[in-house]
Short mmCIF file of C-alpha atoms in Angstrom, two decimals:
data_model
loop_
_atom_site.label_atom_id
_atom_site.label_comp_id
_atom_site.label_asym_id
_atom_site.label_seq_id
_atom_site.Cartn_x
_atom_site.Cartn_y
_atom_site.Cartn_z
CA UNK A 33 79.15 -24.82 -40.52
CA UNK A 34 78.32 -22.00 -42.93
CA UNK A 35 76.52 -24.07 -45.58
CA UNK A 36 73.11 -22.57 -46.35
CA UNK A 37 70.53 -25.22 -47.30
CA UNK A 38 68.66 -24.03 -50.36
CA UNK A 39 70.85 -20.97 -50.68
CA UNK A 40 68.57 -18.87 -48.44
CA UNK A 41 69.72 -15.42 -47.35
CA UNK A 42 70.00 -15.87 -43.60
CA UNK A 43 70.25 -12.14 -42.89
CA UNK A 44 66.77 -11.59 -44.32
CA UNK A 45 65.37 -13.54 -41.38
CA UNK A 46 66.73 -10.99 -38.90
CA UNK A 47 64.78 -7.93 -37.77
CA UNK A 48 66.06 -4.92 -39.70
CA UNK A 49 67.17 -2.99 -36.62
CA UNK A 50 69.10 -5.99 -35.25
CA UNK A 51 70.87 -6.46 -38.58
CA UNK A 52 71.74 -2.77 -38.95
CA UNK A 53 72.97 -2.37 -35.38
CA UNK A 54 75.11 -5.51 -35.67
CA UNK A 55 76.64 -4.26 -38.93
CA UNK A 56 77.43 -0.88 -37.38
CA UNK A 57 79.24 -2.65 -34.54
CA UNK A 58 81.19 -4.83 -36.99
CA UNK A 59 82.26 -1.70 -38.87
CA UNK A 60 83.28 0.03 -35.65
CA UNK A 61 85.61 -2.82 -34.65
CA UNK A 62 87.12 -3.20 -38.10
CA UNK A 63 85.41 -6.44 -39.17
CA UNK A 64 86.88 -8.70 -36.46
CA UNK A 65 84.59 -9.13 -33.46
CA UNK A 66 83.43 -11.31 -30.63
CA UNK A 67 79.80 -11.74 -29.68
CA UNK A 68 80.45 -9.53 -26.66
CA UNK A 69 81.83 -6.76 -28.87
CA UNK A 70 78.65 -6.60 -30.91
CA UNK A 71 76.32 -7.00 -27.93
CA UNK A 72 77.98 -4.20 -25.96
CA UNK A 73 78.40 -1.80 -28.87
CA UNK A 74 74.94 -2.32 -30.37
CA UNK A 75 73.08 -2.86 -27.10
CA UNK A 76 71.77 -6.22 -28.32
CA UNK A 77 71.03 -9.30 -26.28
CA UNK A 78 73.87 -11.81 -26.52
CA UNK A 79 71.60 -14.30 -28.28
CA UNK A 80 70.58 -11.63 -30.80
CA UNK A 81 74.20 -10.65 -31.42
CA UNK A 82 75.25 -14.27 -31.95
CA UNK A 83 72.39 -14.94 -34.35
CA UNK A 84 73.16 -11.77 -36.31
CA UNK A 85 76.85 -12.61 -36.61
CA UNK A 86 76.11 -16.15 -37.76
CA UNK A 87 73.72 -14.86 -40.43
CA UNK A 88 76.12 -12.16 -41.63
CA UNK A 89 79.02 -14.61 -41.79
CA UNK A 90 76.93 -17.11 -43.75
CA UNK A 91 75.87 -14.50 -46.33
CA UNK A 92 79.11 -12.55 -46.76
CA UNK A 93 81.78 -15.29 -46.80
CA UNK A 94 82.90 -14.40 -43.31
CA UNK A 95 84.80 -16.96 -41.29
CA UNK A 96 85.32 -18.01 -37.71
CA UNK A 97 88.45 -18.01 -35.58
CA UNK A 98 88.94 -19.97 -32.38
CA UNK A 99 91.48 -18.91 -29.78
CA UNK A 100 93.51 -21.21 -27.59
CA UNK A 101 91.03 -20.48 -24.78
CA UNK A 102 88.11 -21.57 -26.92
CA UNK A 103 86.82 -18.08 -27.68
CA UNK A 104 85.03 -17.72 -31.03
CA UNK A 105 85.62 -14.66 -33.22
CA UNK A 106 83.84 -13.62 -36.39
CA UNK A 107 85.90 -12.09 -39.19
CA UNK A 108 84.33 -10.32 -42.17
CA UNK A 109 85.81 -9.18 -45.50
CA UNK A 110 86.08 -5.45 -46.11
CA UNK A 111 83.41 -5.57 -48.80
CA UNK A 112 80.94 -7.63 -46.77
CA UNK A 113 78.24 -4.95 -47.04
CA UNK A 114 78.44 -4.99 -50.84
CA UNK A 115 78.27 -8.79 -50.88
CA UNK A 116 75.25 -8.78 -48.60
CA UNK A 117 73.46 -6.11 -50.63
CA UNK A 118 74.03 -8.14 -53.78
CA UNK A 119 72.32 -11.19 -52.26
CA UNK A 120 69.56 -9.66 -50.18
CA UNK A 121 66.47 -8.57 -52.09
CA UNK A 122 65.03 -7.29 -48.82
CA UNK A 123 67.91 -4.84 -48.33
CA UNK A 124 67.39 -3.48 -51.83
CA UNK A 125 63.66 -3.02 -51.27
CA UNK A 126 63.80 -1.52 -47.77
CA UNK A 127 64.95 1.96 -48.91
CA UNK A 128 62.00 2.11 -51.31
CA UNK A 129 59.59 1.03 -48.57
CA UNK A 130 61.02 3.63 -46.18
CA UNK A 131 60.66 6.30 -48.85
CA UNK A 132 57.04 5.27 -49.44
CA UNK A 133 56.36 5.53 -45.70
CA UNK A 134 57.84 9.02 -45.61
CA UNK A 135 55.73 10.12 -48.56
CA UNK A 136 52.62 8.58 -46.98
CA UNK A 137 53.24 10.34 -43.66
CA UNK A 138 53.85 13.58 -45.52
CA UNK A 139 50.57 13.26 -47.43
CA UNK A 140 48.68 12.69 -44.19
CA UNK A 141 50.11 15.92 -42.74
CA UNK A 142 49.29 17.78 -45.94
CA UNK A 143 45.75 16.40 -46.12
CA UNK A 144 44.84 17.40 -42.58
CA UNK A 145 46.08 20.95 -42.98
CA UNK A 146 44.45 21.30 -46.38
CA UNK A 147 41.16 20.09 -44.90
CA UNK A 148 41.08 23.17 -42.64
CA UNK A 149 41.25 25.52 -45.61
CA UNK A 150 38.74 23.44 -47.54
CA UNK A 151 36.35 23.36 -44.58
CA UNK A 152 36.49 27.13 -44.10
CA UNK A 153 35.90 27.77 -47.80
CA UNK A 154 33.02 25.30 -48.00
CA UNK A 155 31.33 26.43 -44.77
CA UNK A 156 31.41 30.15 -45.47
CA UNK A 157 30.58 29.76 -49.14
CA UNK A 158 27.51 27.75 -48.13
CA UNK A 159 26.54 30.33 -45.51
CA UNK A 160 26.74 33.07 -48.13
CA UNK A 161 24.71 30.96 -50.56
CA UNK A 162 21.97 30.43 -47.95
CA UNK A 163 21.83 34.09 -46.96
CA UNK A 164 21.93 35.19 -50.59
CA UNK A 165 18.87 33.13 -51.42
CA UNK A 166 16.77 35.61 -49.35
CA UNK A 167 18.60 38.83 -50.32
CA UNK A 168 18.75 41.11 -53.33
CA UNK A 169 21.63 41.08 -55.84
CA UNK A 170 23.45 44.08 -54.32
CA UNK A 171 23.39 42.59 -50.87
CA UNK A 172 24.64 39.34 -52.33
CA UNK A 173 27.54 41.15 -53.99
CA UNK A 174 28.46 42.99 -50.80
CA UNK A 175 28.52 39.78 -48.84
CA UNK A 176 30.71 38.13 -51.47
CA UNK A 177 33.23 40.93 -51.23
CA UNK A 178 33.11 40.78 -47.44
CA UNK A 179 33.67 37.04 -47.51
CA UNK A 180 36.43 37.32 -50.04
CA UNK A 181 38.43 39.54 -47.70
CA UNK A 182 38.45 36.84 -44.97
CA UNK A 183 40.01 34.06 -47.05
CA UNK A 184 43.61 33.33 -46.10
CA UNK A 185 45.57 31.58 -48.83
CA UNK A 186 49.08 30.18 -47.99
CA UNK A 187 51.79 31.63 -50.20
CA UNK A 188 54.00 28.59 -50.21
CA UNK A 189 51.68 25.91 -51.61
CA UNK A 190 54.41 24.77 -54.01
CA UNK A 191 55.56 22.25 -51.36
CA UNK A 192 52.76 19.94 -52.53
CA UNK A 193 55.11 18.79 -55.26
CA UNK A 194 58.04 18.05 -52.95
CA UNK A 195 57.74 15.09 -50.57
CA UNK A 196 61.14 15.94 -49.02
CA UNK A 197 59.97 19.45 -48.08
CA UNK A 198 59.16 18.57 -44.48
CA UNK A 199 62.55 16.92 -43.93
CA UNK A 200 64.45 19.77 -45.56
CA UNK A 201 62.65 22.38 -43.49
CA UNK A 202 63.67 20.51 -40.33
CA UNK A 203 67.31 20.65 -41.42
CA UNK A 204 67.21 24.33 -42.39
CA UNK A 205 65.27 25.74 -39.41
CA UNK A 206 62.48 25.07 -36.95
CA UNK A 207 59.96 27.37 -38.64
CA UNK A 208 56.97 25.73 -40.25
CA UNK A 209 54.72 26.72 -43.07
CA UNK A 210 51.00 27.01 -42.43
CA UNK A 211 50.06 23.45 -43.40
CA UNK A 212 52.75 21.92 -41.19
CA UNK A 213 51.74 24.03 -38.21
CA UNK A 214 48.11 22.85 -38.52
CA UNK A 215 49.06 19.19 -38.11
CA UNK A 216 51.63 20.05 -35.42
CA UNK A 217 49.04 22.03 -33.42
CA UNK A 218 46.51 19.21 -33.44
CA UNK A 219 48.63 16.04 -33.29
CA UNK A 220 52.08 17.21 -32.19
CA UNK A 221 55.41 16.32 -33.77
CA UNK A 222 56.03 12.73 -32.75
CA UNK A 223 57.87 11.08 -29.88
CA UNK A 224 61.02 13.07 -28.96
CA UNK A 225 62.41 9.92 -27.30
CA UNK A 226 62.08 7.64 -30.29
CA UNK A 227 64.87 5.04 -30.05
CA UNK A 228 65.38 5.66 -26.32
CA UNK A 229 65.61 1.96 -25.41
CA UNK A 230 68.19 1.31 -28.11
CA UNK A 231 70.22 4.24 -26.80
CA UNK A 232 69.86 3.00 -23.22
CA UNK A 233 71.22 -0.48 -23.94
CA UNK A 234 74.06 0.87 -26.05
CA UNK A 235 75.15 3.12 -23.20
CA UNK A 236 74.94 0.30 -20.67
CA UNK A 237 76.75 -2.24 -22.86
CA UNK A 238 79.57 0.14 -23.71
CA UNK A 239 79.94 1.21 -20.09
CA UNK A 240 80.22 -2.37 -18.84
CA UNK A 241 82.65 -3.35 -21.58
CA UNK A 242 84.90 -0.33 -21.08
CA UNK A 243 85.11 -1.05 -17.35
CA UNK A 244 86.33 -4.61 -17.68
CA UNK A 245 82.98 -6.36 -17.39
CA UNK A 246 82.54 -5.80 -13.63
CA UNK A 247 80.33 -2.97 -12.34
CA UNK A 248 78.25 -2.00 -9.35
CA UNK A 249 74.53 -1.36 -9.23
CA UNK A 250 75.27 2.31 -8.52
CA UNK A 251 77.10 2.58 -11.85
CA UNK A 252 74.17 1.16 -13.79
CA UNK A 253 71.54 3.24 -12.01
CA UNK A 254 72.13 6.46 -14.06
CA UNK A 255 71.02 4.59 -17.20
CA UNK A 256 67.94 2.85 -15.77
CA UNK A 257 64.57 3.87 -14.37
CA UNK A 258 65.39 4.04 -10.68
CA UNK A 259 64.03 5.82 -7.60
CA UNK A 260 65.97 8.84 -6.31
CA UNK A 261 68.80 8.26 -3.81
CA UNK A 262 66.63 9.59 -0.97
CA UNK A 263 64.45 6.49 -1.21
CA UNK A 264 65.32 2.88 -0.35
CA UNK A 265 68.83 1.97 -1.60
CA UNK A 266 69.12 -1.66 -0.55
CA UNK A 267 66.92 -2.93 -3.37
CA UNK A 268 69.03 -3.58 -6.47
CA UNK A 269 66.37 -5.43 -8.43
CA UNK A 270 66.60 -2.80 -11.16
CA UNK A 271 69.82 -4.54 -12.27
CA UNK A 272 67.99 -7.74 -13.27
CA UNK A 273 67.12 -6.65 -16.84
CA UNK A 274 70.80 -5.89 -17.43
CA UNK A 275 71.85 -9.29 -16.10
CA UNK A 276 69.36 -11.04 -18.35
CA UNK A 277 70.30 -9.06 -21.45
CA UNK A 278 74.07 -9.46 -21.17
CA UNK A 279 74.12 -12.75 -19.20
CA UNK A 280 75.74 -11.36 -16.11
CA UNK A 281 75.78 -12.70 -12.57
CA UNK A 282 76.37 -11.27 -9.10
CA UNK A 283 79.60 -11.84 -7.16
CA UNK A 284 80.57 -11.02 -3.60
CA UNK A 285 83.92 -9.34 -2.98
CA UNK A 286 86.05 -9.75 0.14
CA UNK A 287 84.29 -6.86 1.84
CA UNK A 288 80.84 -8.35 1.27
CA UNK A 289 79.83 -5.96 -1.53
CA UNK A 290 77.65 -7.23 -4.37
CA UNK A 291 79.28 -6.70 -7.76
CA UNK A 292 78.04 -7.78 -11.17
CA UNK A 293 80.27 -9.59 -13.65
CA UNK A 294 79.53 -9.97 -17.38
CA UNK A 295 81.98 -12.57 -18.75
CA UNK A 296 80.93 -12.23 -22.40
CA UNK A 297 81.68 -8.49 -22.33
CA UNK A 298 85.17 -9.07 -20.95
CA UNK A 299 86.48 -10.66 -24.15
CA UNK A 300 87.09 -8.59 -27.23
CA UNK A 301 88.84 -8.82 -30.57
CA UNK A 302 89.75 -5.16 -30.59
CA UNK A 303 91.87 -2.94 -28.39
CA UNK A 304 90.14 0.19 -29.75
CA UNK A 305 88.30 0.91 -26.52
CA UNK A 306 90.68 -0.84 -24.22
CA UNK A 307 92.39 2.03 -22.42
CA UNK A 308 92.64 1.56 -18.69
CA UNK A 309 90.11 3.42 -16.61
CA UNK A 310 90.78 3.94 -12.95
CA UNK A 311 88.05 5.24 -10.71
CA UNK A 312 89.30 8.00 -8.41
CA UNK A 313 86.24 9.93 -7.36
CA UNK A 314 85.90 13.25 -9.13
CA UNK A 315 88.02 12.04 -12.04
CA UNK A 316 84.90 10.18 -13.12
CA UNK A 317 83.84 13.40 -14.85
CA UNK A 318 87.08 13.63 -16.80
CA UNK A 319 86.98 9.92 -17.58
CA UNK A 320 83.68 10.39 -19.39
CA UNK A 321 84.45 13.73 -20.98
CA UNK A 322 82.17 14.18 -23.99
CA UNK A 323 80.02 11.18 -22.98
CA UNK A 324 76.56 11.41 -21.44
CA UNK A 325 76.84 10.55 -17.75
CA UNK A 326 73.22 9.47 -17.46
CA UNK A 327 70.29 8.68 -19.71
CA UNK A 328 68.26 11.82 -20.23
CA UNK A 329 64.76 11.75 -21.66
CA UNK A 330 63.52 14.72 -23.66
CA UNK A 331 60.26 16.34 -22.58
CA UNK A 332 57.35 16.29 -24.99
CA UNK A 333 56.49 19.57 -26.69
CA UNK A 334 52.91 20.52 -27.40
CA UNK A 335 54.01 21.78 -30.83
CA UNK A 336 57.21 22.90 -32.49
CA UNK A 337 55.33 25.71 -34.21
CA UNK A 338 56.17 29.15 -32.84
CA UNK A 339 53.67 31.35 -30.99
CA UNK A 340 52.61 33.26 -34.09
CA UNK A 341 51.99 30.09 -36.09
CA UNK A 342 50.01 28.50 -33.26
CA UNK A 343 47.92 31.65 -32.85
CA UNK A 344 47.17 31.69 -36.56
CA UNK A 345 46.16 28.03 -36.60
CA UNK A 346 44.02 28.42 -33.47
CA UNK A 347 42.36 31.50 -34.96
CA UNK A 348 41.49 29.74 -38.21
CA UNK A 349 40.31 26.70 -36.28
CA UNK A 350 38.03 28.95 -34.24
CA UNK A 351 36.80 30.64 -37.40
CA UNK A 352 35.97 27.23 -38.84
CA UNK A 353 34.19 26.09 -35.66
CA UNK A 354 32.15 29.29 -35.53
CA UNK A 355 31.20 28.87 -39.19
CA UNK A 356 30.11 25.25 -38.65
CA UNK A 357 27.85 26.29 -35.76
CA UNK A 358 26.28 29.08 -37.85
CA UNK A 359 25.84 26.75 -40.81
CA UNK A 360 24.10 24.18 -38.63
CA UNK A 361 21.59 26.75 -37.39
CA UNK A 362 20.89 27.97 -40.93
CA UNK A 363 20.36 24.43 -42.21
CA UNK A 364 17.83 23.76 -39.43
CA UNK A 365 15.87 26.90 -40.36
CA UNK A 366 15.53 25.99 -44.03
CA UNK A 367 12.02 24.94 -45.01
CA UNK A 368 12.77 24.12 -48.66
CA UNK A 369 14.91 21.14 -49.65
CA UNK A 370 18.21 22.69 -50.76
CA UNK A 371 20.04 21.81 -53.94
CA UNK A 372 23.48 22.25 -55.45
CA UNK A 373 26.21 23.52 -53.08
CA UNK A 374 23.86 23.79 -50.11
CA UNK A 375 22.76 20.16 -50.52
CA UNK A 376 26.37 19.03 -50.79
CA UNK A 377 27.33 20.92 -47.61
CA UNK A 378 24.29 19.50 -45.78
CA UNK A 379 25.40 15.97 -46.60
CA UNK A 380 28.96 16.68 -45.40
CA UNK A 381 27.82 18.56 -42.30
CA UNK A 382 28.36 15.65 -39.83
CA UNK A 383 31.97 15.35 -41.04
CA UNK A 384 32.43 19.12 -40.80
CA UNK A 385 31.21 18.96 -37.19
CA UNK A 386 33.61 16.14 -36.32
CA UNK A 387 36.56 17.93 -37.91
CA UNK A 388 35.78 21.29 -36.27
CA UNK A 389 35.24 19.71 -32.85
CA UNK A 390 38.27 17.41 -32.93
CA UNK A 391 40.44 20.35 -34.03
CA UNK A 392 40.33 21.58 -30.43
CA UNK A 393 39.34 18.43 -28.52
CA UNK A 394 42.49 16.52 -29.55
CA UNK A 395 44.97 19.30 -28.61
CA UNK A 396 43.18 19.82 -25.29
CA UNK A 397 43.43 16.12 -24.45
CA UNK A 398 47.10 16.10 -25.51
CA UNK A 399 47.84 19.12 -23.34
CA UNK A 400 46.60 17.38 -20.18
CA UNK A 401 48.33 14.13 -21.15
CA UNK A 402 51.64 15.87 -21.87
CA UNK A 403 51.61 17.57 -18.48
CA UNK A 404 51.41 14.19 -16.76
CA UNK A 405 53.96 12.60 -19.11
CA UNK A 406 56.48 15.40 -18.71
CA UNK A 407 56.16 15.31 -14.91
CA UNK A 408 57.15 11.63 -15.04
CA UNK A 409 60.05 12.37 -17.39
CA UNK A 410 61.25 15.17 -15.11
CA UNK A 411 61.22 12.89 -12.07
CA UNK A 412 63.09 10.08 -13.86
CA UNK A 413 65.71 12.47 -15.23
CA UNK A 414 66.24 14.02 -11.82
CA UNK A 415 66.61 10.60 -10.17
CA UNK A 416 69.16 9.45 -12.76
CA UNK A 417 71.06 12.72 -12.50
CA UNK A 418 71.25 12.39 -8.72
CA UNK A 419 72.50 8.81 -9.08
CA UNK A 420 75.18 10.02 -11.48
CA UNK A 421 76.16 12.79 -9.07
CA UNK A 422 76.71 10.18 -6.36
CA UNK A 423 79.50 8.72 -8.49
CA UNK A 424 81.19 12.11 -8.81
CA UNK A 425 81.36 12.57 -5.04
CA UNK A 426 81.02 9.10 -3.50
CA UNK A 427 81.03 8.42 0.21
CA UNK A 428 83.70 6.14 1.65
CA UNK A 429 81.55 2.99 1.37
CA UNK A 430 80.70 3.56 -2.28
CA UNK A 431 84.31 4.48 -3.08
CA UNK A 432 85.56 1.15 -1.70
CA UNK A 433 82.88 -0.69 -3.65
CA UNK A 434 83.84 1.04 -6.90
CA UNK A 435 87.54 0.38 -6.38
CA UNK A 436 86.76 -3.28 -5.66
CA UNK A 437 84.90 -3.52 -8.96
CA UNK A 438 87.89 -2.07 -10.81
CA UNK A 439 90.21 -4.55 -9.06
CA UNK A 440 88.04 -7.48 -10.18
CA UNK A 441 87.69 -6.20 -13.72
CA UNK A 442 89.27 -8.14 -16.58
CA UNK A 443 89.52 -7.31 -20.25
CA UNK A 444 90.90 -9.98 -22.53
CA UNK A 445 91.95 -8.83 -26.00
CA UNK A 446 92.18 -11.85 -28.32
CA UNK A 447 95.07 -11.25 -30.69
CA UNK A 448 95.68 -13.05 -34.02
CA UNK A 449 98.64 -14.84 -32.42
CA UNK A 450 96.26 -16.67 -30.06
CA UNK A 451 94.14 -18.16 -32.87
CA UNK A 452 94.53 -21.94 -33.15
CA UNK A 453 91.83 -22.66 -35.71
CA UNK A 454 90.03 -20.77 -38.45
CA UNK A 455 87.39 -21.79 -40.98
CA UNK A 456 89.19 -19.65 -43.57
CA UNK A 457 91.82 -22.35 -44.14
CA UNK A 458 91.64 -26.07 -44.82
CA UNK A 459 91.97 -28.26 -41.72
CA UNK A 460 94.91 -30.22 -43.18
CA UNK A 461 96.74 -26.97 -43.96
CA UNK A 462 96.29 -25.79 -40.38
CA UNK A 463 97.41 -29.17 -39.04
CA UNK A 464 100.60 -28.87 -41.10
CA UNK A 465 101.25 -25.36 -39.73
CA UNK A 466 100.88 -26.63 -36.17
CA UNK A 467 103.32 -29.46 -36.75
CA UNK A 468 105.80 -27.10 -38.42
CA UNK A 469 105.56 -24.72 -35.48
CA UNK A 470 106.17 -27.58 -33.00
CA UNK A 471 109.24 -28.71 -35.00
CA UNK A 472 110.76 -25.24 -34.92
CA UNK A 473 109.99 -24.91 -31.23
CA UNK A 474 111.85 -28.17 -30.49
CA UNK A 475 114.81 -26.93 -32.49
CA UNK A 476 114.93 -23.77 -30.40
#
């Protein structure tokens, strides 16, 4: 079953995030897992988890075990990561590609901030050159000295040589140097909720698994995008994506409540997270001590630069915009075809206009967009928090529903003693062991 035609590396056909999340789950459970273990821990679809385990087993000399109930387990050697890294060229190249992406992103940030300084220098140098062409030498000298006093040169330009500077500064503190704050002011600092969906499905999968594979819609609501409790409660359609992802189905208990069972998440090869959890109202808080009770989105920040840094960037941006406007008027008034620096600046003037204008147009657009985005995030967080609070202090109807779900919950830990077949051993050898066991049993 594990023969690889042509010797292809099956794991290389998996998306990188699916492979990495599956491997993290395998490590968490000690190298012996069911498909449900990996799906719940990694937040993967069951089909994704199965495909990942098959590929990993094929490439790392893992083997399968079958229990007496027909459950399939995947077992991996302790050094399976080393074996996979030795076979997979893609895994060896990926760190280099990631490093190249980091360097590229860093250079983009550097280039945009540097362009502000370059634009200011070019614009005001050209303005001085134009004005000097109609002034005497002394006036020209005075204007040079006046201009020289307005140039602001960053003192920490050494970071050009260090592509890890941005990452290290984030670890050390939240302060930015001038070049970083320029890019942050204009374009922001990236999505604060990057990886939110992965986090969501991990939380849901682990919650279902730890509660015996049977949950209510109210228990899933704090992790999903749901309306607040004050709105219509009878609609539980928000559960459908969870049912599809983990192959669950609804069941009706004796009291007529709708519960949701996930059979694949009820079977595990590990007892690591198998402690009994009994729902008794306010003990829900203690039961999840140290664990997030609902999915919380982070609001977007306009910029991580502090007030002083933003003021400095805005001031220099305004200085640049003012200079571009003045330069444009001077170029229009010239009657003689310019040469040298003035000609060069005239050719670049359209780009200087675009840069100076976008320096404030982009942040202004982002500011309006972030207000709307953060209002939506605030509403979703509040709705999920209210849903979570309902579980802390449930009414009598919800309490009965939750207790019914716990009564219907099952968690089957497949122990090595229940294994009746494994691909690790020869079939004849296993057949002999079975016959030997039956002989001893008859003797007893």
